[in-house]
Short mmCIF file of C-alpha atoms in Angstrom, two decimals:
data_model
loop_
_atom_site.label_atom_id
_atom_site.label_comp_id
_atom_site.label_asym_id
_atom_site.label_seq_id
_atom_site.Cartn_x
_atom_site.Cartn_y
_atom_site.Cartn_z
CA UNK K 1 153.61 -3.37 -168.53
CA UNK K 2 155.68 -0.58 -170.07
CA UNK K 3 157.58 -0.81 -173.33
CA UNK K 4 160.88 -0.75 -171.46
CA UNK K 5 160.05 -3.62 -169.09
CA UNK K 6 160.22 -6.66 -171.44
CA UNK K 7 163.29 -5.32 -173.26
CA UNK K 8 165.31 -4.53 -170.17
CA UNK K 9 164.43 -7.86 -168.53
CA UNK K 10 166.29 -9.71 -171.28
CA UNK K 11 169.63 -8.09 -170.45
CA UNK K 12 170.43 -7.72 -174.17
CA UNK K 13 168.87 -4.32 -174.80
CA UNK K 14 169.73 -0.98 -173.26
CA UNK K 15 167.78 2.12 -172.28
CA UNK K 16 168.42 3.58 -175.73
CA UNK K 17 166.47 0.76 -177.39
CA UNK K 18 163.45 1.14 -175.13
CA UNK K 19 163.55 4.93 -175.44
CA UNK K 20 163.57 4.59 -179.24
CA UNK K 21 160.46 2.41 -179.04
CA UNK K 22 158.81 5.06 -176.85
CA UNK K 23 159.60 7.68 -179.52
CA UNK K 24 158.11 5.42 -182.19
CA UNK K 25 154.90 4.73 -180.30
CA UNK K 26 154.60 8.41 -179.45
CA UNK K 27 154.62 9.33 -183.15
CA UNK K 28 153.22 6.34 -185.04
CA UNK K 29 149.70 7.72 -185.40
CA UNK K 30 151.05 9.51 -188.47
CA UNK K 31 152.15 6.18 -190.00
CA UNK K 32 148.80 4.51 -189.26
CA UNK K 33 146.96 7.41 -190.92
CA UNK K 34 149.20 7.31 -194.00
CA UNK K 35 149.12 3.52 -194.26
CA UNK K 36 145.36 3.47 -193.58
CA UNK K 37 145.75 0.44 -191.36
CA UNK K 38 146.27 -0.71 -187.78
CA UNK K 39 149.79 -0.95 -186.34
CA UNK K 40 150.74 -3.35 -183.53
CA UNK K 41 154.08 -3.66 -181.73
CA UNK K 42 155.09 -7.21 -180.70
CA UNK K 43 157.70 -8.80 -178.43
CA UNK K 44 158.36 -12.49 -177.64
CA UNK K 45 156.41 -13.92 -174.72
CA UNK K 46 159.54 -15.87 -173.76
CA UNK K 47 162.92 -14.47 -174.78
CA UNK K 48 166.11 -16.50 -175.20
CA UNK K 49 169.46 -14.73 -175.03
CA UNK K 50 171.86 -14.88 -177.97
CA UNK K 51 173.96 -17.45 -176.15
CA UNK K 52 171.00 -19.79 -175.59
CA UNK K 53 169.33 -19.27 -178.96
CA UNK K 54 172.43 -20.22 -180.98
CA UNK K 55 171.43 -17.80 -183.75
CA UNK K 56 173.81 -14.93 -183.09
CA UNK K 57 171.08 -12.82 -181.52
CA UNK K 58 168.41 -13.24 -178.88
CA UNK K 59 164.83 -13.98 -179.84
CA UNK K 60 161.67 -15.96 -179.10
CA UNK K 61 161.97 -19.40 -177.52
CA UNK K 62 161.10 -22.32 -179.86
CA UNK K 63 157.52 -22.72 -178.59
CA UNK K 64 156.93 -19.10 -177.57
CA UNK K 65 154.57 -16.73 -179.29
CA UNK K 66 154.46 -12.94 -179.45
CA UNK K 67 152.53 -10.57 -177.21
CA UNK K 68 151.16 -7.18 -178.21
CA UNK K 69 152.93 -4.24 -176.52
CA UNK K 70 151.18 -1.31 -178.21
CA UNK K 71 148.38 -0.76 -180.73
CA UNK K 72 147.26 2.24 -182.76
CA UNK K 73 144.26 2.58 -185.08
CA UNK K 74 144.09 4.84 -188.15
CA UNK K 75 141.92 7.94 -188.15
CA UNK K 76 141.72 7.94 -191.95
CA UNK K 77 139.88 4.63 -192.40
CA UNK K 78 138.07 1.87 -190.51
CA UNK K 79 140.00 -0.22 -187.99
CA UNK K 80 140.44 -3.97 -188.47
CA UNK K 81 140.74 -4.67 -184.73
CA UNK K 82 137.84 -3.76 -182.49
CA UNK K 83 139.71 -5.14 -179.47
CA UNK K 84 142.83 -3.54 -178.09
CA UNK K 85 145.76 -5.83 -178.98
CA UNK K 86 147.93 -4.87 -176.00
CA UNK K 87 148.57 -7.99 -173.91
CA UNK K 88 146.96 -10.33 -176.48
CA UNK K 89 148.83 -13.10 -178.26
CA UNK K 90 149.64 -12.97 -181.96
CA UNK K 91 147.54 -15.18 -184.25
CA UNK K 92 149.03 -18.66 -184.70
CA UNK K 93 148.74 -18.21 -188.49
CA UNK K 94 151.33 -15.46 -188.31
CA UNK K 95 153.76 -16.82 -185.70
CA UNK K 96 155.96 -18.76 -188.16
CA UNK K 97 156.35 -15.71 -190.38
CA UNK K 98 156.99 -13.58 -187.29
CA UNK K 99 159.84 -15.87 -186.16
CA UNK K 100 161.39 -15.71 -189.65
CA UNK K 101 160.97 -11.92 -189.63
CA UNK K 102 162.73 -11.69 -186.24
CA UNK K 103 165.75 -13.84 -187.03
CA UNK K 104 166.14 -13.15 -190.78
CA UNK K 105 165.47 -9.43 -190.31
CA UNK K 106 163.42 -9.39 -193.49
CA UNK K 107 159.93 -7.97 -194.10
CA UNK K 108 157.18 -10.61 -194.40
CA UNK K 109 154.01 -10.18 -196.49
CA UNK K 110 150.95 -12.32 -195.74
CA UNK K 111 147.62 -12.28 -197.62
CA UNK K 112 144.22 -13.52 -196.47
CA UNK K 113 145.12 -14.08 -192.84
CA UNK K 114 142.14 -15.27 -190.80
CA UNK K 115 143.15 -13.57 -187.54
CA UNK K 116 141.83 -15.78 -184.74
CA UNK K 117 138.60 -16.32 -186.69
CA UNK K 118 137.74 -12.62 -186.23
CA UNK K 119 138.33 -11.19 -189.69
CA UNK K 120 140.33 -11.77 -192.83
CA UNK K 121 143.12 -9.30 -193.45
CA UNK K 122 146.44 -8.60 -195.13
CA UNK K 123 149.43 -8.39 -192.78
CA UNK K 124 152.92 -6.98 -193.27
CA UNK K 125 155.55 -7.77 -190.60
CA UNK K 126 158.53 -5.44 -190.16
CA UNK K 127 161.58 -6.28 -188.00
CA UNK K 128 162.72 -3.30 -185.93
CA UNK K 129 166.50 -3.50 -186.08
CA UNK K 130 168.91 -1.37 -184.05
CA UNK K 131 172.66 -1.97 -183.90
CA UNK K 132 172.23 -5.22 -185.81
CA UNK K 133 169.71 -6.68 -183.32
CA UNK K 134 165.97 -7.11 -183.70
CA UNK K 135 164.36 -5.32 -180.76
CA UNK K 136 160.68 -5.85 -181.65
CA UNK K 137 158.29 -6.56 -184.52
CA UNK K 138 155.84 -4.12 -186.08
CA UNK K 139 152.79 -5.40 -187.96
CA UNK K 140 150.61 -3.45 -190.40
CA UNK K 141 147.05 -4.71 -190.89
CA UNK K 142 144.65 -3.95 -193.75
CA UNK K 143 141.15 -5.29 -194.14
CA UNK K 144 140.41 -7.04 -197.44
CA UNK K 145 137.86 -4.38 -198.34
CA UNK K 146 140.66 -1.79 -198.37
CA UNK K 147 142.49 -3.48 -201.23
CA UNK K 148 141.09 -1.15 -203.89
CA UNK K 149 142.97 2.10 -204.32
CA UNK K 150 140.74 5.14 -204.21
CA UNK K 151 142.95 7.47 -206.20
CA UNK K 152 146.28 9.23 -206.25
CA UNK K 153 145.92 10.48 -202.68
CA UNK K 154 145.63 6.92 -201.31
CA UNK K 155 148.52 5.79 -203.50
CA UNK K 156 150.81 8.57 -202.25
CA UNK K 157 149.73 8.04 -198.65
CA UNK K 158 150.49 4.32 -198.69
CA UNK K 159 153.70 4.73 -200.63
CA UNK K 160 154.90 7.31 -198.10
CA UNK K 161 153.91 4.98 -195.26
CA UNK K 162 155.97 2.15 -196.80
CA UNK K 163 158.98 4.45 -197.09
CA UNK K 164 158.70 5.54 -193.44
CA UNK K 165 158.15 1.95 -192.28
CA UNK K 166 161.27 0.94 -194.17
CA UNK K 167 163.16 3.61 -192.23
CA UNK K 168 161.60 2.36 -189.00
CA UNK K 169 162.73 -1.20 -189.77
CA UNK K 170 166.31 0.03 -190.19
CA UNK K 171 166.15 2.06 -186.97
CA UNK K 172 166.54 5.28 -188.99
CA UNK K 173 163.23 6.77 -187.80
CA UNK K 174 162.23 8.25 -185.45
CA UNK K 175 165.41 10.24 -185.01
CA UNK K 176 166.43 11.26 -181.49
CA UNK K 177 167.14 14.73 -182.91
CA UNK K 178 163.52 15.08 -184.02
CA UNK K 179 161.49 17.73 -182.28
CA UNK K 180 159.24 16.21 -179.64
CA UNK K 181 157.50 19.51 -179.03
CA UNK K 182 154.00 18.96 -177.70
CA UNK K 183 152.55 22.42 -178.40
CA UNK K 184 148.94 22.70 -179.43
CA UNK K 185 148.32 22.74 -183.16
CA UNK K 186 150.85 20.17 -184.35
CA UNK K 187 149.78 19.12 -187.87
CA UNK K 188 148.28 15.71 -188.61
CA UNK K 189 147.87 13.72 -191.81
CA UNK K 190 144.22 14.75 -192.10
CA UNK K 191 145.20 18.45 -191.95
CA UNK K 192 147.36 18.51 -195.07
CA UNK K 193 150.12 16.44 -196.72
CA UNK K 194 152.83 17.67 -199.09
CA UNK K 195 155.51 15.48 -200.72
CA UNK K 196 158.84 17.09 -201.59
CA UNK K 197 161.77 15.88 -203.66
CA UNK K 198 165.39 16.15 -202.54
CA UNK K 199 165.54 19.83 -203.62
CA UNK K 200 162.39 20.80 -201.74
CA UNK K 201 160.17 20.91 -204.82
CA UNK K 202 156.51 19.88 -204.41
CA UNK K 203 155.64 16.56 -206.10
CA UNK K 204 152.24 16.11 -204.47
CA UNK K 205 149.84 18.15 -202.30
CA UNK K 206 146.65 16.85 -200.75
CA UNK K 207 143.44 18.90 -201.16
CA UNK K 208 143.68 20.10 -197.55
CA UNK K 209 147.26 21.26 -198.12
CA UNK K 210 146.14 23.18 -201.21
CA UNK K 211 143.42 24.82 -199.11
CA UNK K 212 145.98 25.82 -196.50
CA UNK K 213 148.04 27.67 -199.12
CA UNK K 214 144.93 29.31 -200.57
CA UNK K 215 144.46 30.88 -197.14
CA UNK K 216 148.03 32.16 -197.38
CA UNK K 217 147.10 33.79 -200.70
CA UNK K 218 148.36 31.24 -203.27
CA UNK K 219 145.56 30.01 -205.52
CA UNK K 220 147.54 28.02 -208.13
CA UNK K 221 148.69 24.40 -208.05
CA UNK K 222 151.57 23.71 -205.64
CA UNK K 223 153.13 20.92 -207.69
CA UNK K 224 156.47 21.90 -209.23
CA UNK K 225 157.17 24.86 -206.91
CA UNK K 226 160.07 25.16 -204.50
CA UNK K 227 158.03 25.35 -201.33
CA UNK K 228 160.49 27.39 -199.24
CA UNK K 229 160.73 30.13 -201.88
CA UNK K 230 156.99 30.10 -202.53
CA UNK K 231 156.18 30.45 -198.82
CA UNK K 232 158.71 33.22 -198.34
CA UNK K 233 157.13 35.21 -201.18
CA UNK K 234 153.69 34.87 -199.62
CA UNK K 235 154.76 36.42 -196.32
CA UNK K 236 154.59 40.21 -195.83
CA UNK K 237 157.85 42.04 -196.47
CA UNK K 238 158.08 43.13 -192.85
CA UNK K 239 157.42 39.62 -191.54
CA UNK K 240 160.48 38.00 -190.01
CA UNK K 241 160.23 34.24 -190.51
CA UNK K 242 161.94 31.81 -188.18
CA UNK K 243 165.49 31.15 -189.39
CA UNK K 244 164.84 27.39 -189.13
CA UNK K 245 161.78 27.58 -191.40
CA UNK K 246 163.70 27.04 -194.70
CA UNK K 247 165.17 23.81 -193.28
CA UNK K 248 161.64 22.65 -192.47
CA UNK K 249 160.08 23.69 -195.80
CA UNK K 250 162.84 21.95 -197.79
CA UNK K 251 162.50 18.81 -195.68
CA UNK K 252 166.14 18.80 -194.65
CA UNK K 253 165.58 18.62 -190.88
CA UNK K 254 162.93 16.75 -188.83
CA UNK K 255 161.67 19.91 -187.16
CA UNK K 256 158.50 21.92 -186.78
CA UNK K 257 157.89 25.50 -187.85
CA UNK K 258 155.16 28.11 -188.08
CA UNK K 259 154.41 31.05 -190.33
CA UNK K 260 152.03 33.82 -189.38
CA UNK K 261 150.53 36.76 -191.20
CA UNK K 262 148.04 39.30 -189.92
CA UNK K 263 145.21 36.94 -190.84
CA UNK K 264 146.59 33.38 -191.01
CA UNK K 265 148.81 31.07 -188.92
CA UNK K 266 150.12 27.81 -190.40
CA UNK K 267 152.17 25.11 -188.66
CA UNK K 268 154.48 22.73 -190.53
CA UNK K 269 156.18 19.50 -189.65
CA UNK K 270 158.92 17.91 -191.82
CA UNK K 271 159.83 14.22 -191.97
CA UNK K 272 162.94 13.70 -194.14
CA UNK K 273 162.70 10.49 -196.19
CA UNK K 274 165.89 8.45 -196.56
CA UNK K 275 166.87 5.25 -198.31
CA UNK K 276 169.80 2.93 -197.70
CA UNK K 277 172.52 3.24 -200.37
CA UNK K 278 176.14 2.24 -200.63
CA UNK K 279 176.99 5.62 -199.18
CA UNK K 280 174.71 5.08 -196.19
CA UNK K 281 171.41 6.80 -195.40
CA UNK K 282 170.67 9.21 -198.26
CA UNK K 283 167.82 11.71 -198.27
CA UNK K 284 165.66 11.52 -201.41
CA UNK K 285 162.69 13.64 -200.37
CA UNK K 286 160.48 14.59 -197.48
CA UNK K 287 156.98 14.43 -196.11
CA UNK K 288 155.58 17.76 -194.97
CA UNK K 289 152.46 18.06 -192.83
CA UNK K 290 150.72 21.43 -192.59
CA UNK K 291 147.79 22.77 -190.60
CA UNK K 292 145.80 25.98 -190.43
CA UNK K 293 145.88 26.99 -186.74
CA UNK K 294 144.50 30.51 -187.18
CA UNK K 295 141.48 30.00 -184.92
CA UNK K 296 143.53 28.06 -182.38
CA UNK K 297 146.10 30.85 -182.08
CA UNK K 298 143.33 33.45 -181.90
CA UNK K 299 141.79 31.65 -178.92
CA UNK K 300 145.19 31.31 -177.27
CA UNK K 301 145.75 35.05 -177.73
CA UNK K 302 142.35 35.78 -176.20
CA UNK K 303 143.18 33.59 -173.21
CA UNK K 304 146.55 35.28 -172.79
CA UNK K 305 144.85 38.69 -172.96
CA UNK K 306 142.27 37.63 -170.37
CA UNK K 307 145.00 36.24 -168.12
CA UNK K 308 146.94 39.48 -168.39
CA UNK K 309 143.80 41.48 -167.61
CA UNK K 310 143.02 39.36 -164.55
CA UNK K 311 146.59 39.68 -163.29
CA UNK K 312 146.43 43.45 -163.77
CA UNK K 313 143.16 43.59 -161.80
CA UNK K 314 144.72 41.64 -158.93
CA UNK K 315 147.73 43.98 -159.06
CA UNK K 316 145.52 47.06 -158.83
CA UNK K 317 143.42 45.57 -156.01
CA UNK K 318 146.65 44.84 -154.14
CA UNK K 319 147.81 48.44 -154.62
CA UNK K 320 144.46 49.79 -153.41
CA UNK K 321 144.50 47.56 -150.33
CA UNK K 322 148.05 48.63 -149.54
CA UNK K 323 146.90 52.24 -149.81
CA UNK K 324 144.06 51.53 -147.36
CA UNK K 325 146.52 49.81 -145.02
CA UNK K 326 148.84 52.84 -145.17
CA UNK K 327 145.94 55.19 -144.42
CA UNK K 328 144.99 53.09 -141.40
CA UNK K 329 148.60 53.20 -140.21
CA UNK K 330 148.66 57.00 -140.48
CA UNK K 331 145.36 57.27 -138.62
CA UNK K 332 146.59 54.90 -135.89
CA UNK K 333 149.59 57.14 -135.27
CA UNK K 334 147.28 60.10 -134.62
CA UNK K 335 145.11 58.19 -132.16
CA UNK K 336 145.48 59.03 -128.47
CA UNK K 337 143.23 56.22 -127.26
CA UNK K 338 145.13 52.90 -126.82
CA UNK K 339 141.99 50.91 -127.68
CA UNK K 340 141.39 52.89 -130.86
CA UNK K 341 145.02 52.62 -131.89
CA UNK K 342 145.03 48.87 -131.33
CA UNK K 343 141.81 48.46 -133.32
CA UNK K 344 143.22 50.36 -136.29
CA UNK K 345 146.43 48.33 -136.20
CA UNK K 346 144.44 45.10 -136.25
CA UNK K 347 142.37 46.35 -139.20
CA UNK K 348 145.60 47.35 -140.96
CA UNK K 349 147.00 43.82 -140.45
CA UNK K 350 143.86 42.20 -141.86
CA UNK K 351 143.83 44.41 -144.96
CA UNK K 352 147.54 43.71 -145.53
CA UNK K 353 146.86 39.96 -145.35
CA UNK K 354 144.24 40.17 -148.11
CA UNK K 355 146.63 42.35 -150.16
CA UNK K 356 149.30 39.62 -150.01
CA UNK K 357 146.90 37.09 -151.58
CA UNK K 358 146.13 39.45 -154.46
CA UNK K 359 149.84 40.08 -154.91
CA UNK K 360 150.42 36.34 -155.30
CA UNK K 361 147.54 36.08 -157.79
CA UNK K 362 148.91 38.97 -159.86
CA UNK K 363 152.14 37.06 -160.51
CA UNK K 364 150.73 33.81 -161.93
CA UNK K 365 148.69 32.57 -164.89
CA UNK K 366 146.21 30.59 -162.76
CA UNK K 367 143.81 31.48 -159.98
CA UNK K 368 145.73 29.21 -157.60
CA UNK K 369 148.11 30.53 -154.95
CA UNK K 370 151.36 28.95 -153.77
CA UNK K 371 150.16 29.09 -150.17
CA UNK K 372 153.43 27.84 -148.65
CA UNK K 373 155.31 30.82 -150.04
CA UNK K 374 152.58 33.28 -149.03
CA UNK K 375 151.91 32.02 -145.50
CA UNK K 376 155.61 31.61 -144.69
CA UNK K 377 156.02 35.40 -144.90
CA UNK K 378 152.64 36.16 -143.36
CA UNK K 379 153.14 33.76 -140.42
CA UNK K 380 156.36 35.37 -139.25
CA UNK K 381 154.94 38.87 -139.82
CA UNK K 382 151.75 38.14 -137.83
CA UNK K 383 153.73 36.84 -134.86
CA UNK K 384 156.13 39.79 -134.99
CA UNK K 385 153.39 42.44 -135.18
CA UNK K 386 151.46 40.85 -132.29
CA UNK K 387 154.50 40.61 -129.98
CA UNK K 388 156.19 44.01 -129.50
CA UNK K 389 158.73 43.56 -126.73
CA UNK K 390 158.36 39.77 -126.62
CA UNK K 391 160.92 37.20 -127.79
CA UNK K 392 158.66 35.00 -129.91
CA UNK K 393 160.11 32.40 -132.29
CA UNK K 394 158.15 30.70 -135.07
CA UNK K 395 158.36 27.23 -136.61
CA UNK K 396 156.56 26.16 -139.80
CA UNK K 397 156.24 22.52 -140.92
CA UNK K 398 154.23 20.48 -143.39
CA UNK K 399 153.05 21.57 -146.82
CA UNK K 400 149.96 23.52 -147.85
CA UNK K 401 150.50 23.31 -151.61
CA UNK K 402 148.59 25.39 -154.16
CA UNK K 403 145.15 26.58 -153.09
CA UNK K 404 142.37 28.30 -155.08
CA UNK K 405 142.07 32.02 -154.39
CA UNK K 406 138.60 31.67 -152.85
CA UNK K 407 140.18 29.41 -150.21
CA UNK K 408 143.54 31.18 -149.82
CA UNK K 409 142.14 34.56 -148.71
CA UNK K 410 139.95 33.36 -145.81
CA UNK K 411 142.57 30.81 -144.70
CA UNK K 412 145.30 33.48 -144.61
CA UNK K 413 143.00 35.73 -142.51
CA UNK K 414 142.18 32.85 -140.15
CA UNK K 415 145.84 31.94 -139.61
CA UNK K 416 146.67 35.61 -139.08
CA UNK K 417 144.05 35.93 -136.33
CA UNK K 418 144.87 32.61 -134.65
CA UNK K 419 148.61 33.37 -134.57
CA UNK K 420 147.96 36.83 -133.12
CA UNK K 421 145.70 35.27 -130.50
CA UNK K 422 148.34 32.65 -129.65
CA UNK K 423 150.93 35.40 -129.06
CA UNK K 424 148.67 37.78 -127.12
CA UNK K 425 146.75 35.28 -124.98
CA UNK K 426 148.55 31.95 -125.26
CA UNK K 427 152.02 33.30 -124.44
CA UNK K 428 150.44 36.07 -122.33
CA UNK K 429 153.34 38.51 -122.65
CA UNK K 430 156.04 35.87 -122.09
CA UNK K 431 158.66 34.55 -124.49
CA UNK K 432 157.82 31.35 -126.34
CA UNK K 433 157.31 29.58 -129.65
CA UNK K 434 154.39 29.55 -132.07
CA UNK K 435 154.20 26.67 -134.56
CA UNK K 436 152.28 26.27 -137.83
CA UNK K 437 151.73 22.97 -139.63
CA UNK K 438 149.81 22.12 -142.82
CA UNK K 439 148.86 18.63 -144.01
CA UNK K 440 146.79 17.51 -147.00
CA UNK K 441 144.90 14.22 -147.26
CA UNK K 442 142.77 12.65 -150.01
CA UNK K 443 139.02 12.35 -149.48
CA UNK K 444 136.25 10.95 -151.64
CA UNK K 445 135.37 14.27 -153.29
CA UNK K 446 138.65 16.20 -153.20
CA UNK K 447 141.19 16.83 -150.49
CA UNK K 448 141.19 17.90 -146.87
CA UNK K 449 143.64 20.44 -145.48
CA UNK K 450 144.42 20.27 -141.77
CA UNK K 451 146.13 23.36 -140.31
CA UNK K 452 147.51 23.31 -136.77
CA UNK K 453 148.65 26.43 -134.89
CA UNK K 454 150.24 25.78 -131.50
CA UNK K 455 151.99 27.64 -128.71
CA UNK K 456 153.88 26.58 -125.58
CA UNK K 457 152.25 29.23 -123.37
CA UNK K 458 150.01 29.19 -120.33
CA UNK K 459 147.49 26.80 -121.83
CA UNK K 460 143.71 26.59 -121.50
CA UNK K 461 143.43 23.92 -118.82
CA UNK K 462 141.30 20.93 -119.73
CA UNK K 463 138.93 22.92 -121.95
CA UNK K 464 138.09 21.54 -125.40
CA UNK K 465 136.14 23.70 -127.84
CA UNK K 466 135.01 22.71 -131.32
CA UNK K 467 133.21 24.97 -133.79
CA UNK K 468 131.78 23.96 -137.14
CA UNK K 469 128.79 24.56 -139.37
CA UNK K 470 126.02 26.88 -138.25
CA UNK K 471 127.19 26.76 -134.61
CA UNK K 472 130.01 29.08 -135.60
CA UNK K 473 127.50 31.86 -136.23
CA UNK K 474 126.47 32.12 -132.58
CA UNK K 475 126.74 35.56 -130.91
CA UNK K 476 130.11 36.62 -129.56
CA UNK K 477 130.65 35.24 -126.06
CA UNK K 478 132.04 37.18 -123.12
CA UNK K 479 135.75 37.78 -123.40
CA UNK K 480 135.82 36.89 -127.08
CA UNK K 481 137.15 39.52 -129.43
CA UNK K 482 136.27 40.41 -133.00
CA UNK K 483 139.19 38.32 -134.27
CA UNK K 484 137.75 35.04 -132.97
CA UNK K 485 134.30 35.91 -134.34
CA UNK K 486 135.92 36.48 -137.75
CA UNK K 487 137.72 33.14 -137.45
CA UNK K 488 134.63 31.12 -136.58
CA UNK K 489 132.56 32.77 -139.32
CA UNK K 490 135.19 32.23 -142.06
CA UNK K 491 135.76 28.59 -141.05
CA UNK K 492 132.08 27.77 -141.38
CA UNK K 493 131.12 29.91 -144.39
CA UNK K 494 134.26 29.91 -146.58
CA UNK K 495 136.23 26.80 -145.60
CA UNK K 496 133.18 24.57 -145.04
CA UNK K 497 135.22 23.07 -142.22
CA UNK K 498 135.75 23.13 -138.47
CA UNK K 499 138.05 24.62 -135.84
CA UNK K 500 139.10 23.05 -132.52
CA UNK K 501 140.82 24.64 -129.51
CA UNK K 502 142.47 22.01 -127.30
CA UNK K 503 145.35 21.52 -124.85
CA UNK K 504 148.71 20.93 -126.49
CA UNK K 505 150.85 17.95 -125.50
CA UNK K 506 153.75 19.29 -123.46
CA UNK K 507 151.88 22.41 -122.43
CA UNK K 508 150.19 25.29 -124.15
CA UNK K 509 147.34 25.34 -126.63
CA UNK K 510 146.85 24.21 -130.21
CA UNK K 511 144.18 25.18 -132.70
CA UNK K 512 143.28 22.68 -135.43
CA UNK K 513 141.52 24.04 -138.53
CA UNK K 514 140.07 21.66 -141.12
CA UNK K 515 139.21 22.89 -144.62
CA UNK K 516 137.65 21.04 -147.55
CA UNK K 517 139.27 21.52 -150.96
CA UNK K 518 136.75 20.65 -153.73
CA UNK K 519 137.76 18.13 -156.41
CA UNK K 520 137.70 20.63 -159.26
CA UNK K 521 140.16 22.98 -157.55
CA UNK K 522 142.73 20.40 -156.35
CA UNK K 523 146.16 21.17 -157.78
CA UNK K 524 147.72 17.99 -159.20
CA UNK K 525 151.10 19.40 -160.23
#
């Protein structure tokens, strides 16, 4: 069951309400860490519309309870629920307060709740109100052992959590304009917490936040400083900070930012804090999370450098292979023997096929190849090169998808040889059509790719030939060229598959090639 499903079934809530709940659940780990307690999202098991409830808004039926829709545990303290609360019913001790919370739209505080005889806890129920309607309930759970405050850090954390939960109850947070950027290195509560006043002055900094600024070169206490000005002074004179950074470091906008020096990279995330006044929502301060991502960015840079190096290697291999292909073409032009000329042209075609795979690899960040794009060009080229003076048309169907490079190169060579063979021997100098089809299917340990090359030529009678495994390594038979020996060898050794020559329905011949794609290399995008 998704968050949207129970809301939209009622007919009283729109997509905006369910999307807001998705934003909340996607970001409420921060609240659980600050509050140092479990958070659970609840919705009535049976919902009555506003017309049937007679209360001016829809809500739980008289005898209905509440069911858990989402649950998050804190990473800053011990959880109070060892079972996941999603799909479970709310404790009967809390249901009366939950109904009052829903309809009165007022926060409910409950002490010493014996939750289904599992543990004793303190519970706070918040109504989540949007556009004057309660859309769900949010409960905060603390174990009794967590009642003692451990110091100023815990006090500030829980006070900040109460302020954010108050905004959540009013529907003022999360804001749809907030950045939902999912880049690596987003700061968390455990990384560093800074509290700002309305002017952007530091009123509190956690020990981890102080350590972050020590790495930037500031060894004094942060409290009392205007954080935006302080950070700007710590950056090198030549460093150009993001123009949005001051808005983040003053807590004016719910955005993310990053500062980098030659030695340190720090990410920031701002959560403006607002309270309800007679003039509406008024900002009175902000929560700022910060994180040292120096090592993370260093690893990312190393990966980018390695990727660039690998792409450059593929590019140079492609250039070298194209040079070899050009040299073979020049040599073929000087050959007087038809057999020698044909052999060089075939070698040139095979080298060019491998070069196309390396060209595709040089243009991407992964070692996977968009085989549909590659083989579409190669298929038409192979048929054209093998049919001088013939009117041969080509048709390509199905989908190959992305393939690992160790599979793409031999498969491209195999298709190249089979298509050339279909034109030269299947059509036997006559006009006709060569088809290519690719289909993928799930198997127990990966996927299977089935490639079919067909022609509407003279056919092979009733013959049926299948090659797979070690049988493909047999000596070349009479009348079989080097191309077919290459095909059989690559199918067995590189594709770990099989190849079948058989009569084609409607006349002609079709060749069916089966290749195994290992689980670790299957592209899921």
